[in-house]
Short mmCIF file of C-alpha atoms in Angstrom, two decimals:
data_model
loop_
_atom_site.label_atom_id
_atom_site.label_comp_id
_atom_site.label_asym_id
_atom_site.label_seq_id
_atom_site.Cartn_x
_atom_site.Cartn_y
_atom_site.Cartn_z
CA MET I 1 23.34 -239.84 -94.59
CA HIS I 2 26.20 -237.18 -93.58
CA ASN I 3 25.95 -235.33 -96.28
CA ALA I 4 22.62 -235.41 -96.87
CA ASP I 5 22.01 -234.14 -93.03
CA ILE I 6 24.29 -231.05 -93.71
CA LEU I 7 22.11 -230.11 -96.81
CA GLY I 8 19.09 -230.52 -95.27
CA ARG I 9 20.46 -228.11 -92.23
CA LEU I 10 21.76 -225.79 -94.81
CA THR I 11 18.47 -225.56 -96.49
CA GLN I 12 16.56 -224.99 -93.65
CA GLN I 13 19.13 -222.47 -92.60
CA LEU I 14 18.02 -220.86 -95.90
CA GLU I 15 14.27 -220.55 -95.91
CA LEU I 16 13.19 -217.73 -96.98
CA PRO I 17 13.00 -214.93 -94.74
CA PHE I 18 16.28 -215.50 -93.09
CA SER I 19 15.12 -216.80 -89.41
CA ASN I 20 18.85 -217.66 -87.82
CA PRO I 21 19.74 -214.57 -85.70
CA VAL I 22 23.20 -214.77 -87.07
CA LEU I 23 22.45 -214.89 -90.55
CA VAL I 24 20.92 -212.56 -90.47
CA PHE I 25 23.28 -209.93 -88.52
CA SER I 26 25.50 -211.79 -90.78
CA LEU I 27 23.71 -210.05 -93.35
CA ILE I 28 23.06 -206.56 -91.72
CA LEU I 29 26.63 -206.75 -91.63
CA LEU I 30 27.72 -207.09 -94.82
CA ILE I 31 25.06 -204.83 -95.88
CA ILE I 32 26.61 -201.75 -93.49
CA LEU I 33 30.42 -202.87 -94.50
CA LEU I 34 29.48 -202.69 -98.47
CA ALA I 35 26.86 -199.98 -98.81
CA PRO I 36 29.05 -197.14 -98.48
CA ILE I 37 31.67 -198.64 -100.24
CA ILE I 38 29.72 -199.26 -103.33
CA MET I 39 27.55 -195.88 -102.71
CA GLY I 40 30.61 -193.76 -103.11
CA LYS I 41 31.71 -195.15 -106.27
CA PHE I 42 28.74 -193.14 -107.48
CA LYS I 43 29.21 -190.75 -104.82
CA ILE I 44 25.97 -191.24 -103.81
CA PRO I 45 25.43 -190.46 -99.89
CA GLY I 46 25.71 -193.46 -97.90
CA ILE I 47 22.84 -193.04 -96.20
CA VAL I 48 20.89 -193.42 -99.84
CA GLY I 49 22.88 -197.08 -99.62
CA PHE I 50 21.03 -197.97 -96.23
CA ILE I 51 17.88 -197.00 -97.50
CA MET I 52 18.16 -198.90 -100.88
CA ALA I 53 19.46 -202.17 -99.30
CA GLY I 54 16.43 -202.66 -97.49
CA ILE I 55 14.74 -202.32 -100.18
CA ALA I 56 16.29 -204.71 -101.88
CA VAL I 57 16.75 -207.08 -98.76
CA GLY I 58 13.40 -206.64 -97.38
CA PRO I 59 9.70 -208.23 -97.73
CA HIS I 60 9.04 -206.20 -100.73
CA GLY I 61 12.09 -206.99 -102.49
CA LEU I 62 14.07 -210.18 -102.27
CA ASN I 63 12.43 -210.87 -99.03
CA LEU I 64 15.30 -211.80 -97.20
CA LEU I 65 14.85 -210.02 -93.95
CA THR I 66 11.39 -209.45 -92.53
CA LYS I 67 11.17 -206.99 -89.38
CA ASN I 68 11.26 -209.07 -86.58
CA SER I 69 11.40 -208.37 -82.99
CA ALA I 70 15.39 -208.02 -83.77
CA VAL I 71 15.19 -206.09 -85.87
CA GLU I 72 12.81 -203.61 -84.76
CA LEU I 73 14.71 -203.11 -81.66
CA PHE I 74 17.89 -202.07 -83.49
CA SER I 75 16.20 -200.05 -85.54
CA THR I 76 14.14 -198.19 -82.62
CA ILE I 77 17.79 -197.99 -81.13
CA GLY I 78 18.86 -196.58 -84.43
CA LEU I 79 16.11 -194.07 -84.43
CA LEU I 80 16.62 -193.23 -80.63
CA TYR I 81 19.98 -192.91 -81.54
CA ILE I 82 19.55 -190.15 -84.13
CA MET I 83 17.44 -187.71 -81.75
CA PHE I 84 19.56 -188.65 -79.50
CA ILE I 85 22.85 -187.64 -81.37
CA ALA I 86 21.35 -184.52 -82.41
CA GLY I 87 20.85 -183.01 -79.13
CA ILE I 88 24.35 -184.16 -77.64
CA GLU I 89 26.22 -182.11 -80.65
CA LEU I 90 23.45 -179.09 -80.33
CA ASP I 91 25.71 -176.10 -79.39
CA LEU I 92 23.67 -174.49 -76.14
CA ASN I 93 25.32 -171.67 -76.56
CA GLU I 94 24.78 -170.78 -80.01
CA PHE I 95 20.57 -172.37 -79.56
CA LYS I 96 20.33 -169.78 -77.44
CA GLN I 97 21.61 -167.17 -78.92
CA LYS I 98 19.59 -168.08 -82.21
CA LYS I 99 17.22 -169.86 -80.34
CA HIS I 100 14.02 -166.78 -81.90
CA LYS I 101 15.41 -167.87 -85.01
CA SER I 102 14.69 -171.36 -84.68
CA PHE I 103 11.26 -170.50 -83.24
CA VAL I 104 10.57 -168.89 -86.89
CA PHE I 105 11.98 -172.13 -88.95
CA GLY I 106 10.16 -173.86 -86.37
CA PHE I 107 7.10 -172.58 -86.76
CA PHE I 108 7.12 -172.22 -90.80
CA THR I 109 8.47 -176.12 -90.98
CA PHE I 110 5.21 -176.08 -88.93
CA CYS I 111 2.74 -174.36 -90.43
CA ILE I 112 3.46 -174.07 -94.54
CA PRO I 113 3.40 -177.82 -94.60
CA ILE I 114 0.50 -178.25 -93.05
CA LEU I 115 -1.19 -175.25 -95.27
CA ILE I 116 -0.14 -177.19 -98.14
CA GLY I 117 -1.15 -180.47 -97.18
CA PHE I 118 -4.53 -179.87 -96.13
CA PRO I 119 -5.79 -178.42 -99.20
CA ILE I 120 -3.82 -181.26 -101.06
CA CYS I 121 -5.83 -183.88 -98.76
CA TYR I 122 -8.90 -182.61 -98.43
CA TYR I 123 -10.01 -180.38 -101.80
CA ALA I 124 -7.72 -183.13 -104.39
CA LEU I 125 -7.79 -185.58 -102.73
CA GLY I 126 -11.55 -185.49 -101.56
CA TYR I 127 -10.40 -187.00 -97.74
CA SER I 128 -12.93 -186.53 -95.23
CA LEU I 129 -12.13 -183.63 -92.92
CA ILE I 130 -10.41 -185.74 -90.25
CA THR I 131 -7.92 -187.50 -92.29
CA SER I 132 -7.20 -184.80 -94.12
CA ALA I 133 -6.08 -183.11 -90.83
CA LEU I 134 -4.03 -186.05 -89.43
CA THR I 135 -2.17 -186.53 -92.78
CA ALA I 136 -1.52 -183.17 -93.16
CA SER I 137 -0.06 -183.23 -90.04
CA MET I 138 2.12 -186.03 -90.96
CA PHE I 139 3.65 -183.29 -93.85
CA ALA I 140 5.13 -180.67 -91.35
CA THR I 141 7.57 -183.69 -89.45
CA HIS I 142 10.65 -184.59 -90.29
CA THR I 143 13.14 -186.63 -89.13
CA LEU I 144 16.67 -185.91 -89.28
CA VAL I 145 18.30 -188.56 -91.07
CA ALA I 146 20.49 -186.49 -92.70
CA TYR I 147 22.19 -185.13 -89.63
CA PRO I 148 25.05 -188.11 -89.73
CA ILE I 149 26.02 -186.10 -93.37
CA VAL I 150 26.81 -183.02 -91.29
CA SER I 151 28.48 -184.75 -88.27
CA LYS I 152 31.00 -186.48 -90.50
CA TYR I 153 32.18 -183.17 -92.71
CA GLY I 154 32.11 -181.57 -89.70
CA VAL I 155 29.83 -178.95 -90.15
CA ALA I 156 27.19 -179.26 -87.23
CA LYS I 157 27.80 -176.07 -85.05
CA ASN I 158 27.18 -173.75 -88.50
CA GLU I 159 23.84 -171.66 -87.57
CA ALA I 160 22.26 -173.42 -90.06
CA VAL I 161 22.18 -176.36 -88.70
CA ALA I 162 21.76 -175.29 -85.72
CA ILE I 163 18.43 -173.26 -86.24
CA SER I 164 17.09 -176.85 -88.56
CA VAL I 165 17.97 -179.27 -85.08
CA GLY I 166 16.32 -176.34 -82.80
CA GLY I 167 13.46 -176.29 -85.41
CA THR I 168 12.79 -180.06 -86.04
CA ILE I 169 12.44 -180.77 -82.30
CA LEU I 170 9.59 -177.64 -82.12
CA THR I 171 7.72 -178.86 -84.57
CA ASP I 172 8.11 -182.66 -84.82
CA THR I 173 7.30 -182.08 -80.49
CA ALA I 174 3.90 -179.70 -81.66
CA VAL I 175 3.11 -182.17 -84.28
CA LEU I 176 2.96 -185.33 -82.01
CA ILE I 177 1.52 -183.56 -79.14
CA LEU I 178 -1.20 -182.50 -81.90
CA LEU I 179 -1.25 -186.33 -82.70
CA PRO I 180 -3.23 -187.30 -79.36
CA VAL I 181 -5.27 -184.49 -79.89
CA ILE I 182 -6.59 -185.49 -83.24
CA MET I 183 -7.51 -188.70 -81.75
CA GLY I 184 -9.19 -187.45 -78.84
CA ALA I 185 -11.52 -185.15 -81.20
CA LYS I 186 -12.29 -188.71 -83.26
CA ASP I 187 -13.21 -190.28 -80.14
CA GLY I 188 -14.86 -187.15 -79.03
CA GLY I 189 -12.50 -187.29 -75.79
CA LEU I 190 -10.94 -183.46 -76.05
CA GLY I 191 -12.30 -181.81 -72.23
CA PHE I 192 -10.63 -181.03 -69.63
CA GLY I 193 -9.14 -183.26 -68.09
CA PHE I 194 -7.13 -184.07 -71.29
CA TRP I 195 -5.19 -181.06 -71.44
CA LEU I 196 -4.73 -180.40 -67.36
CA GLN I 197 -2.95 -184.56 -67.66
CA LEU I 198 -1.33 -183.70 -70.68
CA MET I 199 0.45 -180.73 -69.06
CA ILE I 200 0.75 -182.37 -66.15
CA SER I 201 2.94 -185.11 -67.18
CA LEU I 202 4.81 -183.00 -69.34
CA SER I 203 5.85 -181.21 -66.71
CA ILE I 204 6.98 -183.83 -64.15
CA PHE I 205 8.86 -184.78 -66.99
CA ALA I 206 10.45 -181.95 -67.83
CA PHE I 207 11.46 -181.47 -64.42
CA ILE I 208 12.86 -185.10 -64.08
CA MET I 209 14.85 -184.29 -67.21
CA PHE I 210 16.28 -180.73 -66.41
CA VAL I 211 16.63 -180.69 -63.26
CA LEU I 212 17.47 -183.84 -61.41
CA ILE I 213 19.61 -185.60 -64.62
CA PRO I 214 22.24 -183.12 -65.11
CA PRO I 215 24.02 -183.73 -61.85
CA LEU I 216 23.33 -186.67 -61.41
CA ALA I 217 25.09 -187.29 -64.72
CA ASN I 218 28.21 -184.85 -63.27
CA TRP I 219 28.35 -186.72 -60.62
CA PHE I 220 28.28 -190.23 -62.02
CA PHE I 221 30.88 -189.52 -64.99
CA ASN I 222 33.31 -187.37 -62.23
CA ARG I 223 33.02 -190.74 -59.96
CA TYR I 224 33.58 -193.25 -62.99
CA ARG I 225 35.93 -191.33 -65.16
CA ASP I 226 38.22 -194.01 -65.48
CA SER I 227 36.19 -196.63 -66.73
CA LYS I 228 35.68 -197.34 -70.27
CA THR I 229 32.86 -198.37 -70.07
CA LEU I 230 30.39 -197.55 -67.60
CA PRO I 231 29.90 -193.63 -68.57
CA TYR I 232 29.23 -195.09 -72.03
CA VAL I 233 26.29 -197.68 -70.40
CA PHE I 234 25.38 -194.75 -68.10
CA VAL I 235 24.10 -192.30 -71.11
CA LEU I 236 22.68 -195.36 -73.01
CA PHE I 237 19.90 -196.32 -70.03
CA ILE I 238 19.63 -192.37 -69.46
CA VAL I 239 18.48 -192.39 -73.26
CA PHE I 240 16.00 -195.31 -72.89
CA VAL I 241 14.55 -194.10 -69.75
CA SER I 242 14.25 -190.48 -71.07
CA ALA I 243 12.10 -192.58 -74.27
CA PHE I 244 10.37 -194.35 -71.80
CA LEU I 245 9.49 -191.09 -69.75
CA SER I 246 7.91 -189.07 -72.84
CA GLN I 247 6.12 -192.10 -73.85
CA LEU I 248 4.33 -192.11 -70.31
CA ALA I 249 4.14 -187.96 -70.81
CA GLY I 250 1.95 -188.34 -73.86
CA VAL I 251 4.75 -187.92 -76.46
CA GLU I 252 7.02 -189.59 -78.72
CA PRO I 253 10.14 -191.74 -77.76
CA ILE I 254 12.08 -189.70 -80.20
CA ILE I 255 11.18 -186.35 -78.18
CA GLY I 256 12.50 -188.47 -75.36
CA ALA I 257 15.47 -188.96 -76.57
CA PHE I 258 16.82 -185.60 -77.83
CA VAL I 259 15.77 -184.29 -74.76
CA ALA I 260 18.09 -186.69 -73.60
CA GLY I 261 20.97 -185.57 -76.00
CA LEU I 262 20.34 -182.07 -74.13
CA ALA I 263 20.05 -182.70 -70.55
CA LEU I 264 23.46 -184.12 -70.85
CA ASN I 265 24.85 -182.00 -73.17
CA LYS I 266 27.02 -180.03 -71.39
CA ALA I 267 28.00 -183.60 -69.16
CA VAL I 268 29.50 -185.39 -72.22
CA GLN I 269 31.00 -182.61 -74.29
CA GLN I 270 33.57 -182.53 -71.65
CA SER I 271 34.57 -185.67 -72.19
CA SER I 272 35.99 -185.83 -75.97
CA THR I 273 36.16 -189.98 -75.61
CA LEU I 274 32.82 -190.60 -74.42
CA MET I 275 31.51 -188.45 -76.76
CA SER I 276 33.55 -190.14 -79.77
CA ARG I 277 32.37 -193.42 -78.26
CA ILE I 278 28.57 -192.74 -78.61
CA ASP I 279 29.40 -191.31 -82.10
CA PHE I 280 31.19 -194.45 -83.25
CA VAL I 281 28.93 -197.38 -81.73
CA GLY I 282 25.59 -195.05 -83.50
CA ASN I 283 27.47 -194.46 -86.94
CA THR I 284 28.80 -198.16 -87.40
CA ILE I 285 25.57 -199.83 -85.78
CA PHE I 286 22.74 -198.36 -84.86
CA ILE I 287 21.63 -195.58 -87.09
CA PRO I 288 22.53 -198.15 -90.41
CA PHE I 289 20.14 -200.46 -89.32
CA PHE I 290 17.34 -197.75 -88.58
CA LEU I 291 18.12 -196.63 -92.49
CA ILE I 292 17.46 -200.27 -93.87
CA SER I 293 14.67 -200.96 -91.77
CA VAL I 294 13.27 -197.77 -92.74
CA GLY I 295 14.10 -199.37 -96.46
CA MET I 296 12.22 -202.65 -95.66
CA LEU I 297 8.86 -200.61 -95.13
CA VAL I 298 9.18 -199.60 -98.62
CA ASP I 299 7.22 -201.63 -101.52
CA LEU I 300 7.91 -200.38 -105.17
CA ARG I 301 4.92 -201.93 -106.29
CA VAL I 302 2.48 -200.39 -105.23
CA LEU I 303 2.69 -197.45 -107.92
CA GLY I 304 1.62 -200.40 -110.32
CA ARG I 305 -1.90 -201.26 -108.36
CA GLY I 306 -3.60 -198.65 -110.21
CA PRO I 307 -4.14 -194.67 -110.60
CA GLN I 308 -5.25 -193.75 -107.65
CA ALA I 309 -2.60 -195.08 -105.37
CA THR I 310 -0.19 -193.40 -107.87
CA ILE I 311 -2.02 -190.17 -107.79
CA VAL I 312 -2.08 -190.16 -104.19
CA ALA I 313 1.96 -191.45 -103.53
CA VAL I 314 3.14 -188.24 -105.85
CA SER I 315 0.86 -186.45 -104.24
CA LEU I 316 2.18 -186.64 -100.89
CA THR I 317 5.69 -186.24 -101.78
CA LEU I 318 5.80 -183.65 -103.97
CA GLY I 319 3.31 -181.18 -101.50
CA ALA I 320 5.92 -182.57 -98.53
CA LEU I 321 8.56 -181.45 -100.69
CA LEU I 322 7.19 -178.23 -101.51
CA GLY I 323 6.42 -177.36 -97.65
CA LYS I 324 9.66 -177.97 -96.55
CA TRP I 325 10.91 -176.32 -99.26
CA LEU I 326 9.24 -172.91 -98.78
CA ALA I 327 9.66 -173.09 -94.74
CA ALA I 328 13.54 -173.21 -96.13
CA LEU I 329 12.86 -170.28 -98.36
CA SER I 330 11.05 -168.12 -95.90
CA THR I 331 13.69 -168.67 -93.70
CA GLN I 332 16.33 -167.59 -95.45
CA LYS I 333 14.44 -164.41 -96.68
CA ILE I 334 13.48 -163.26 -93.24
CA PHE I 335 17.22 -164.11 -91.23
CA LYS I 336 19.29 -163.48 -94.73
CA TYR I 337 20.66 -166.54 -95.27
CA SER I 338 22.95 -167.86 -98.17
CA GLY I 339 21.64 -170.01 -100.57
CA ILE I 340 23.71 -173.26 -99.09
CA GLN I 341 22.79 -172.30 -95.77
CA ARG I 342 18.91 -172.48 -97.55
CA ASN I 343 19.58 -175.83 -98.80
CA LEU I 344 21.68 -177.17 -95.80
CA ILE I 345 18.02 -176.27 -93.74
CA PHE I 346 16.37 -177.91 -96.44
CA GLY I 347 18.15 -180.65 -96.78
CA LEU I 348 17.90 -181.56 -92.85
CA SER I 349 14.44 -180.38 -92.53
CA SER I 350 12.80 -182.27 -96.10
CA ALA I 351 12.91 -186.02 -94.53
CA HIS I 352 10.12 -187.95 -93.53
CA ALA I 353 10.40 -190.84 -91.69
CA ALA I 354 10.17 -191.38 -87.44
CA ALA I 355 7.40 -189.10 -86.89
CA THR I 356 5.81 -189.34 -89.90
CA LEU I 357 5.52 -193.55 -89.38
CA ALA I 358 4.58 -193.06 -85.71
CA ILE I 359 1.59 -190.89 -87.67
CA ILE I 360 0.29 -192.78 -90.04
CA LEU I 361 0.58 -195.97 -88.27
CA VAL I 362 -2.00 -194.27 -85.42
CA GLY I 363 -3.65 -193.39 -88.18
CA TYR I 364 -4.23 -196.58 -90.24
CA LYS I 365 -4.92 -198.85 -87.18
CA ALA I 366 -7.41 -196.10 -86.09
CA GLN I 367 -8.82 -196.60 -89.74
CA ILE I 368 -8.64 -193.24 -90.26
CA ILE I 369 -5.96 -193.41 -93.29
CA ASP I 370 -6.88 -196.10 -95.81
CA ASP I 371 -3.84 -198.56 -97.97
CA ASN I 372 -3.26 -195.95 -100.32
CA ILE I 373 -2.45 -193.40 -97.70
CA LEU I 374 0.03 -195.76 -96.20
CA ASN I 375 1.65 -197.05 -98.64
CA GLY I 376 1.46 -193.63 -100.70
CA THR I 377 3.58 -192.17 -96.82
CA ILE I 378 6.06 -195.10 -97.60
CA ILE I 379 7.03 -194.07 -101.36
CA LEU I 380 7.09 -190.13 -99.97
CA ILE I 381 9.99 -191.81 -97.31
CA LEU I 382 11.79 -193.04 -99.64
CA VAL I 383 11.84 -189.69 -101.90
CA THR I 384 12.59 -187.14 -99.51
CA CYS I 385 14.93 -190.12 -97.12
CA VAL I 386 17.24 -189.80 -100.46
CA VAL I 387 16.42 -185.86 -101.56
CA ALA I 388 17.16 -185.06 -98.08
CA SER I 389 20.45 -186.96 -98.20
CA PHE I 390 21.67 -185.24 -101.37
CA ALA I 391 20.75 -181.66 -100.81
CA THR I 392 22.77 -182.06 -97.30
CA GLU I 393 25.53 -183.85 -98.85
CA ARG I 394 25.72 -180.77 -101.34
CA ALA I 395 25.21 -178.55 -99.35
CA ALA I 396 27.66 -179.59 -96.23
CA LYS I 397 30.44 -180.08 -98.69
CA LYS I 398 29.99 -176.36 -100.19
CA VAL I 399 30.19 -175.40 -96.64
CA VAL I 400 33.46 -177.43 -95.68
CA ALA I 401 34.87 -175.74 -99.36
CA SER I 402 33.37 -172.21 -97.76
CA ILE I 403 35.82 -172.41 -94.47
CA GLU I 404 38.72 -170.76 -95.98
CA GLU I 405 36.59 -168.20 -97.73
CA PRO I 406 34.11 -166.80 -95.07
CA GLU I 407 32.53 -164.61 -96.67
CA ILE I 408 30.77 -167.31 -99.32
CA LEU I 409 28.55 -167.62 -96.49
CA SER I 410 27.58 -163.92 -96.58
CA GLU I 411 24.15 -163.23 -98.38
CA PRO I 412 25.89 -160.30 -100.74
CA GLN I 413 28.44 -162.33 -101.78
CA ILE I 414 26.66 -165.49 -103.46
CA THR I 415 25.69 -165.16 -106.96
CA GLY I 416 22.17 -165.65 -108.58
CA HIS I 417 23.98 -168.89 -109.98
CA GLU I 418 25.05 -170.11 -106.61
CA ARG I 419 20.85 -169.62 -105.01
CA GLU I 420 20.27 -172.33 -107.40
#
């Protein structure tokens, strides 16, 4: 009887998908432990391993895990953490000196993908005007999924990285502000009141983050500099409050997380201990959790549901990659960057995940986006994250190898072979 009870409990605990939080977290930690080791054997970026593992254990794979509230919470934390680290590690002095370059890249990486995406959706795939506009806006977004790679190789302060991060926040902000505009157009609500409310709310948000938070952070870090935990908890608090305030202002939380990084940039950079703790916790738990959750969204079976689903998925994916490649190429030509820097820009800006999902899911719930575009976008996310990881890792290694020979990053010394 005793053995029967044990067997019954074991069977109950192992029912799919797993519901025991201890078992779920154990599986997640096992993936975080093994994915980089296994991928390293094949010289594949660990980021790809997390996404592939998410596909395998997710509801469209072995169905070991489902997107429950706990997974959703950790996934959200990881996404915000990626954007926060990008803001906190941004060299503000370098960014100020190169801000015009970030604006140029931001313009290219916003406009070129939209100019490619709209004709694909409207003319080639035959979608309506508003569906095509919303889907094309998704082409312009990108998520810094590959940013941990440049951090790992210590090339985060390279100029190509600085303008990529700057361009990311510019284009994502523009797209995520465009989202309520498109939705307002659908509902017929684009009046003076809409624009006035948006401008006022964003102004209040900027005042809180850039005027009130920095002196508060400096005071807190000075007051509790000897504490091992309080400064880190304070940083997390500011990140999530900023993300919430950005939601209230009418833009996505990822913008708030990045702004929190900018607001705390100087204060945190002064403490190497605090910075190392931020990096350690993010790269150990939260960011891998987010990448696994992205993989859990992928359903490779959609490609077998008829030619239309495949055509939409392939068209969206190729269009997205082409748009980002042309944006990186245009930026390279204007500022005479090396082929390595162009590839670094492309790698960092080609991954679609967070903002893309935000746009497509909003459109899907509003019945603007159909199942084919939704599933095609999930395939796009998988492919672009993989491509971005490989491109960034390859370029980052070349940047590290060139540190002893800085002339390799100068345009005249790049050979035709190296440009390819």
